[in-house]
mmCIF file of C-alpha atoms in Angstrom:
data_model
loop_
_atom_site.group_PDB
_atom_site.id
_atom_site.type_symbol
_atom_site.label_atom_id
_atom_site.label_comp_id
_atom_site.label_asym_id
_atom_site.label_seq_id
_atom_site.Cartn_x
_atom_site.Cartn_y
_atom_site.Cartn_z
ATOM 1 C CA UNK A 1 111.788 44.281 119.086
ATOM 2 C CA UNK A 2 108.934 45.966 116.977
ATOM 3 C CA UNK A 3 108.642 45.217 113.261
ATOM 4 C CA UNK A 4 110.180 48.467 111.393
ATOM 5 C CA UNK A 5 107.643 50.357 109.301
ATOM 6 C CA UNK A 6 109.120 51.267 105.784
ATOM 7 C CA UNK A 7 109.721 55.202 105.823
ATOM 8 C CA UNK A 8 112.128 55.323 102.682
ATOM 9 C CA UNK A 9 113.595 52.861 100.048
ATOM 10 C CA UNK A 10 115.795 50.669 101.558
ATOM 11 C CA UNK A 11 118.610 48.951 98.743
ATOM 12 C CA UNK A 12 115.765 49.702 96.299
ATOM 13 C CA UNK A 13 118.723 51.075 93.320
ATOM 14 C CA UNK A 14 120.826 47.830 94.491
ATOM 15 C CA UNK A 15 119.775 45.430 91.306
ATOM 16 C CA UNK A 16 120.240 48.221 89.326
ATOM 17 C CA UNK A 17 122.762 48.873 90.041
ATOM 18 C CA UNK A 18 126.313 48.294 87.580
ATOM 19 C CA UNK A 19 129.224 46.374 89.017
ATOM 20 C CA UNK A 20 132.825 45.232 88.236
ATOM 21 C CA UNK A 21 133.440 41.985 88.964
ATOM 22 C CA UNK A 22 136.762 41.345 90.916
ATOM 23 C CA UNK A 23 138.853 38.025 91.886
ATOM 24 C CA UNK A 24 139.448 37.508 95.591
ATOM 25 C CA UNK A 25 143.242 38.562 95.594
ATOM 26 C CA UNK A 26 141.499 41.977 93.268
ATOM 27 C CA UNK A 27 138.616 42.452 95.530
ATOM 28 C CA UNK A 28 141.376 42.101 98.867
ATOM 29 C CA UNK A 29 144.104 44.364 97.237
ATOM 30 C CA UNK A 30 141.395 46.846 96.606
ATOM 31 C CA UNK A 31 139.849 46.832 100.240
ATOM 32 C CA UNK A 32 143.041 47.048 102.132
ATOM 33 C CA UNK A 33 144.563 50.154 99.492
ATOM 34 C CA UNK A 34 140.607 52.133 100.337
ATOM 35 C CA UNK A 35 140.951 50.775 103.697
ATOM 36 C CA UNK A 36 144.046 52.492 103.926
ATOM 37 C CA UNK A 37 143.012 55.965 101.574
ATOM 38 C CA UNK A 38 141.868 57.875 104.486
ATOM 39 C CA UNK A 39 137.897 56.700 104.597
ATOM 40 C CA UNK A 40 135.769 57.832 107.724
ATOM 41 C CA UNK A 41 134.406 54.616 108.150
ATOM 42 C CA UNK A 42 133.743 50.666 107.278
ATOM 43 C CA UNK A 43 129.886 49.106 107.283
ATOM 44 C CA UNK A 44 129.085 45.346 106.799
ATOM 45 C CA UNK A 45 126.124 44.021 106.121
ATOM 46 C CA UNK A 46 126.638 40.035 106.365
ATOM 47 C CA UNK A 47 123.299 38.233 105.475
ATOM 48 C CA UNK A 48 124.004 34.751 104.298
ATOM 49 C CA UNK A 49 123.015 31.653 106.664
ATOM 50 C CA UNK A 50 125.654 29.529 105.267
ATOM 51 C CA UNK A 51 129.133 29.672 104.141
ATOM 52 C CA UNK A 52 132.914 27.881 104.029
ATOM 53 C CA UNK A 53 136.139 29.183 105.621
ATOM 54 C CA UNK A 54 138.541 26.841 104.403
ATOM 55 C CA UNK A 55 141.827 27.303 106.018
ATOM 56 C CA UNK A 56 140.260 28.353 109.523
ATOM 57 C CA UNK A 57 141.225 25.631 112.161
ATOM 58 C CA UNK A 58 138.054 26.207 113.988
ATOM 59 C CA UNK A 59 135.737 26.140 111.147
ATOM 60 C CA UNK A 60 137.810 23.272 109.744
ATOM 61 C CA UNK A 61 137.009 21.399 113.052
ATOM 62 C CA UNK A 62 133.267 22.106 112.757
ATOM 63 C CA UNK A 63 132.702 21.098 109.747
ATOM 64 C CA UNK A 64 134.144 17.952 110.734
ATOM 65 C CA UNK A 65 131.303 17.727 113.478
ATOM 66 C CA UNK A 66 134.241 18.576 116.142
ATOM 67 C CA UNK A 67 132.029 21.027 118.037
ATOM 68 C CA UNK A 68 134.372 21.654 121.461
ATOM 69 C CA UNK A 69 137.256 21.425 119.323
ATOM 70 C CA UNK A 70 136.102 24.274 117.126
ATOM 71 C CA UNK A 71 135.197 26.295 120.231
ATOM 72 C CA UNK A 72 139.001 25.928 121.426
ATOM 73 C CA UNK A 73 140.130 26.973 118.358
ATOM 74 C CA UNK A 74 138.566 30.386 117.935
ATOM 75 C CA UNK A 75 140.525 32.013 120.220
ATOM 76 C CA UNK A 76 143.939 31.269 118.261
ATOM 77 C CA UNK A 77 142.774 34.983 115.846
ATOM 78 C CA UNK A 78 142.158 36.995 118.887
ATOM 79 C CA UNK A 79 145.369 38.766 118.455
ATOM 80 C CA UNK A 80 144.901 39.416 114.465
ATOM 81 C CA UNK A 81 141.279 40.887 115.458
ATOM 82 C CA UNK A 82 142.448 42.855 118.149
ATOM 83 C CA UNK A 83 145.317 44.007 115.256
ATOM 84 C CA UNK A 84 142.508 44.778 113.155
ATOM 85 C CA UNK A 85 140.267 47.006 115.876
ATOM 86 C CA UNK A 86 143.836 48.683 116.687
ATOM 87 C CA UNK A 87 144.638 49.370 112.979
ATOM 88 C CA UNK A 88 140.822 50.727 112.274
ATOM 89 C CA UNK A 89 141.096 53.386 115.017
ATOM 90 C CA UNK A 90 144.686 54.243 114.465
ATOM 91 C CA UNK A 91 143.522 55.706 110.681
ATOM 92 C CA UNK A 92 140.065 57.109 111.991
ATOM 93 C CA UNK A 93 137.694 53.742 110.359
ATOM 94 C CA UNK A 94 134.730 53.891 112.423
ATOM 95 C CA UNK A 95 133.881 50.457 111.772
ATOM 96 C CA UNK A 96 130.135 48.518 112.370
ATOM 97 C CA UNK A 97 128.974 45.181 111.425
ATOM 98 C CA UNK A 98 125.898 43.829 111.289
ATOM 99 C CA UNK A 99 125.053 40.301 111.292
ATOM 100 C CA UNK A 100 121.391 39.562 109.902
ATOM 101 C CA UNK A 101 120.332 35.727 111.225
ATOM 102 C CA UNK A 102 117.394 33.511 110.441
ATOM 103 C CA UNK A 103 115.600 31.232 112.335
ATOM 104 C CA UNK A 104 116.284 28.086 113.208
ATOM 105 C CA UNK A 105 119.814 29.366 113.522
ATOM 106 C CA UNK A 106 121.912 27.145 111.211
ATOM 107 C CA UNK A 107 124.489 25.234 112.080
ATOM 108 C CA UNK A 108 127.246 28.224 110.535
ATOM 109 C CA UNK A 109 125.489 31.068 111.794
ATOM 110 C CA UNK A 110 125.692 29.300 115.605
ATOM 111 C CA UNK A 111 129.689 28.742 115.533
ATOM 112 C CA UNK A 112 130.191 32.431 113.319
ATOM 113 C CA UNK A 113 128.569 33.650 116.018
ATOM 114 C CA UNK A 114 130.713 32.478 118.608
ATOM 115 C CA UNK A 115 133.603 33.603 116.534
ATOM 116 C CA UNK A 116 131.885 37.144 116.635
ATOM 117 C CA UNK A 117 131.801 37.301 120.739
ATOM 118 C CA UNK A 118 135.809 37.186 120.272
ATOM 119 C CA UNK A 119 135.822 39.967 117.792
ATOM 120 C CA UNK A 120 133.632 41.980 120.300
ATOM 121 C CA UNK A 121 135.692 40.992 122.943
ATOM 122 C CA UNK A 122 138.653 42.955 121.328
ATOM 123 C CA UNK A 123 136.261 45.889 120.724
ATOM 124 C CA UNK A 124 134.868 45.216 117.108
ATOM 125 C CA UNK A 125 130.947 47.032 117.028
ATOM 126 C CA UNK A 126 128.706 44.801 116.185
ATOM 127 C CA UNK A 127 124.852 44.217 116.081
ATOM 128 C CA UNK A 128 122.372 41.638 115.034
ATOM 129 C CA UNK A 129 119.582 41.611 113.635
ATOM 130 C CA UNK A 130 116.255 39.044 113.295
ATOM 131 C CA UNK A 131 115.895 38.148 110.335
ATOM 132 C CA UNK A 132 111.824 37.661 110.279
ATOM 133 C CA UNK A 133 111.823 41.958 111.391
ATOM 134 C CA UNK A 134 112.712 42.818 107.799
ATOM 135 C CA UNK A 135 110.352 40.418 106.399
ATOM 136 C CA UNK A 136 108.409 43.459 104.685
ATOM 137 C CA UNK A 137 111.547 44.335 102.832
ATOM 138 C CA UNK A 138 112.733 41.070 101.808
ATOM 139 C CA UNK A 139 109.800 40.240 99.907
ATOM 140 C CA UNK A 140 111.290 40.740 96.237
ATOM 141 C CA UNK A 141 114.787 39.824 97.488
ATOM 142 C CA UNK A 142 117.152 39.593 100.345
ATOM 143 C CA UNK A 143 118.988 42.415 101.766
ATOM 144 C CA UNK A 144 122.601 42.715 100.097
ATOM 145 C CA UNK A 145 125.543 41.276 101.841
ATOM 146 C CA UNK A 146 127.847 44.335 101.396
ATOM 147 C CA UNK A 147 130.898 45.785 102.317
ATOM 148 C CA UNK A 148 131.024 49.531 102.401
ATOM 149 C CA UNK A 149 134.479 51.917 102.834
ATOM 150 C CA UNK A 150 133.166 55.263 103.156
ATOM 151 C CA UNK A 151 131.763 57.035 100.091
ATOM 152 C CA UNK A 152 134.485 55.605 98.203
ATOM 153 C CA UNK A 153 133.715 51.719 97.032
ATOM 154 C CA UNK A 154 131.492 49.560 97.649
ATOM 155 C CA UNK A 155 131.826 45.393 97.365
ATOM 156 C CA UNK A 156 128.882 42.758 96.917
ATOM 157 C CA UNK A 157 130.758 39.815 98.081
ATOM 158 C CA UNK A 158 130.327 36.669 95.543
ATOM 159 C CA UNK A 159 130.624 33.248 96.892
ATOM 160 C CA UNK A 160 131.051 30.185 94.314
ATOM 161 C CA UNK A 161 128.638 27.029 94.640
ATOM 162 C CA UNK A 162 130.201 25.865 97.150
ATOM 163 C CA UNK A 163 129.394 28.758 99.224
ATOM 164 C CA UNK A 164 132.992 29.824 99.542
ATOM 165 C CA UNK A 165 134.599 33.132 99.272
ATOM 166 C CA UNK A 166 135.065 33.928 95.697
ATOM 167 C CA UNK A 167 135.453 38.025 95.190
ATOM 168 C CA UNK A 168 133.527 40.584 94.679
ATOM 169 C CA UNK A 169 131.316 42.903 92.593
ATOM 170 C CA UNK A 170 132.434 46.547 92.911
ATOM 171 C CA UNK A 171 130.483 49.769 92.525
ATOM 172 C CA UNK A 172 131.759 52.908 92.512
ATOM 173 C CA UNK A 173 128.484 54.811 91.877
ATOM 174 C CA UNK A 174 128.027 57.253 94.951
ATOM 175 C CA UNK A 175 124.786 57.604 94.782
ATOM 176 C CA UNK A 176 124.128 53.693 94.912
ATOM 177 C CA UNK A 177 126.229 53.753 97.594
ATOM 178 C CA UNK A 178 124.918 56.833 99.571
ATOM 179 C CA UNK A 179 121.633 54.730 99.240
ATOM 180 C CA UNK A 180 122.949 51.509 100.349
ATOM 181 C CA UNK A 181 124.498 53.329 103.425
ATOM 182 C CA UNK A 182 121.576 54.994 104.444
ATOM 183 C CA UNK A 183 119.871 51.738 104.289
ATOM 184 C CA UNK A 184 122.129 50.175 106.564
ATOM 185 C CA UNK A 185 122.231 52.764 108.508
ATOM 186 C CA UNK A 186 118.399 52.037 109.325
ATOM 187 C CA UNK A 187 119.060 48.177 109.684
ATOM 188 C CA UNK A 188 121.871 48.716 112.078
ATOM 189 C CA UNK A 189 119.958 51.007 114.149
ATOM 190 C CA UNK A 190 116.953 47.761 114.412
ATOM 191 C CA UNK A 191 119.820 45.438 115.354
ATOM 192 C CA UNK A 192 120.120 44.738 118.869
ATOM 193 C CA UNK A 193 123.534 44.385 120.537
ATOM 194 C CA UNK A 194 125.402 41.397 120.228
ATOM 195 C CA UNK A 195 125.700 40.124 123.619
ATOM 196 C CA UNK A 196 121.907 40.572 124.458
ATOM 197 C CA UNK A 197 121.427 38.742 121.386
ATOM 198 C CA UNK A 198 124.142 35.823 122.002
ATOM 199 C CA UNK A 199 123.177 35.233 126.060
ATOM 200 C CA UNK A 200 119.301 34.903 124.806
ATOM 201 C CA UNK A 201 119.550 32.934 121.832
ATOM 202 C CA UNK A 202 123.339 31.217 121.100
ATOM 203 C CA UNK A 203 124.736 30.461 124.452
ATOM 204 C CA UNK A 204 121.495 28.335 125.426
ATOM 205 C CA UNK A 205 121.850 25.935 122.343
ATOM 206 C CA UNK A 206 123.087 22.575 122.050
ATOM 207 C CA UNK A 207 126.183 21.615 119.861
ATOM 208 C CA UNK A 208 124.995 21.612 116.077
ATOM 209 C CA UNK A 209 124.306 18.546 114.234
ATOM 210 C CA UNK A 210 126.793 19.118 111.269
ATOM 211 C CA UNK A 211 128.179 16.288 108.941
ATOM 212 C CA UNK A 212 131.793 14.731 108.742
#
């Protein structure tokens, strides 16, 4: 995949940018009443290497160095992503997810992304992207890890120092957010498709070395 050459801005306004600060049960009541508003679509733009999902058997069991068992386990939220994919199409969310990854893969980003084959499985759209191609842009800063529904809200997810979920920054501004979209829009169009991506560079690796 060629390096991109920088046409436009790309999240240029994002620092600048003026947010309200939300708790996780705010920031999730918020999503699923926009979710729900009648949006034309969903894009996320996930770009940290390393993260906790407490309360997820499988990621429970690979943190705990349990690598087959954490395999075995991702299947048990098929059905809830499959409800998801259902639910997004059944109120006209044309939903797309893009999953920027470093290299060496860590440890996270390896078993996320075999969580991700399930959710593509079910019909979830979702692309990745190499990391060291938007090297030119990611010299002041990284690319934003955002969630945005339609023209409507947008969320900077905030994780606490224990790199677990812990809310989100909101903007409302639309032109920070027509910005944002257009420069995932760009990104997303660099990614490559997730199974091209995971049968070259997931499926060939050996279990993780994680901790107990």
């Amino acid at each position: 995949m060629s390096r991109r050459s920088r046409t436009f801005p790309v999240f240029d306004s994002f620092p600048k940018g003026v947010p309200t600060r939300l708790d996780r049960p705010a920031y999730h009541e918020e999503y699923y009443r926009t979710f729900k508003s009648g949006i034309q679509y969903l894009n996320k733009l996930e770009r940290g290497q390393h993260f906790r999902e407490r309360g997820f058997a499988s990621w429970e069991a690979f943190a705990a160095g349990q690598w087959d068992k954490a395999l075995s386990l991702i299947g048990e939220r098929r059905d809830a992503y499959a409800q998801q994919v259902e639910e997004a199409a059944r109120l006209g969310v044309a939903q797309r997810r893009l999953r920027v990854v470093e290299f060496p893969v860590t440890p996270y980003v390896q078993w996320e992304l075999h969580v991700l084959r399930v959710r593509v499985e079910v019909g979830d759209p979702i692309r990745v992207l190499d990391a060291r191609t938007i090297a030119e842009i990611e010299r002041d800063r990284p690319v934003p890890e955002v969630v945005i529904l339609g023209d409507v809200v947008m969320f900077e997810v905030q994780y606490d120092d224990d790199r677990t979920a812990a809310g989100a920054n909101r903007f409302t501004d639309p032109a920070l957010i027509k910005e944002t979209s257009a420069g995932f829009d760009v990104l997303y169009e660099q990614g490559e498709a997730y199974a091209d991506f995971f049968d070259r560079e997931i499926a060939p690796l050996p279990p993780p070395a994680v901790n107990a």
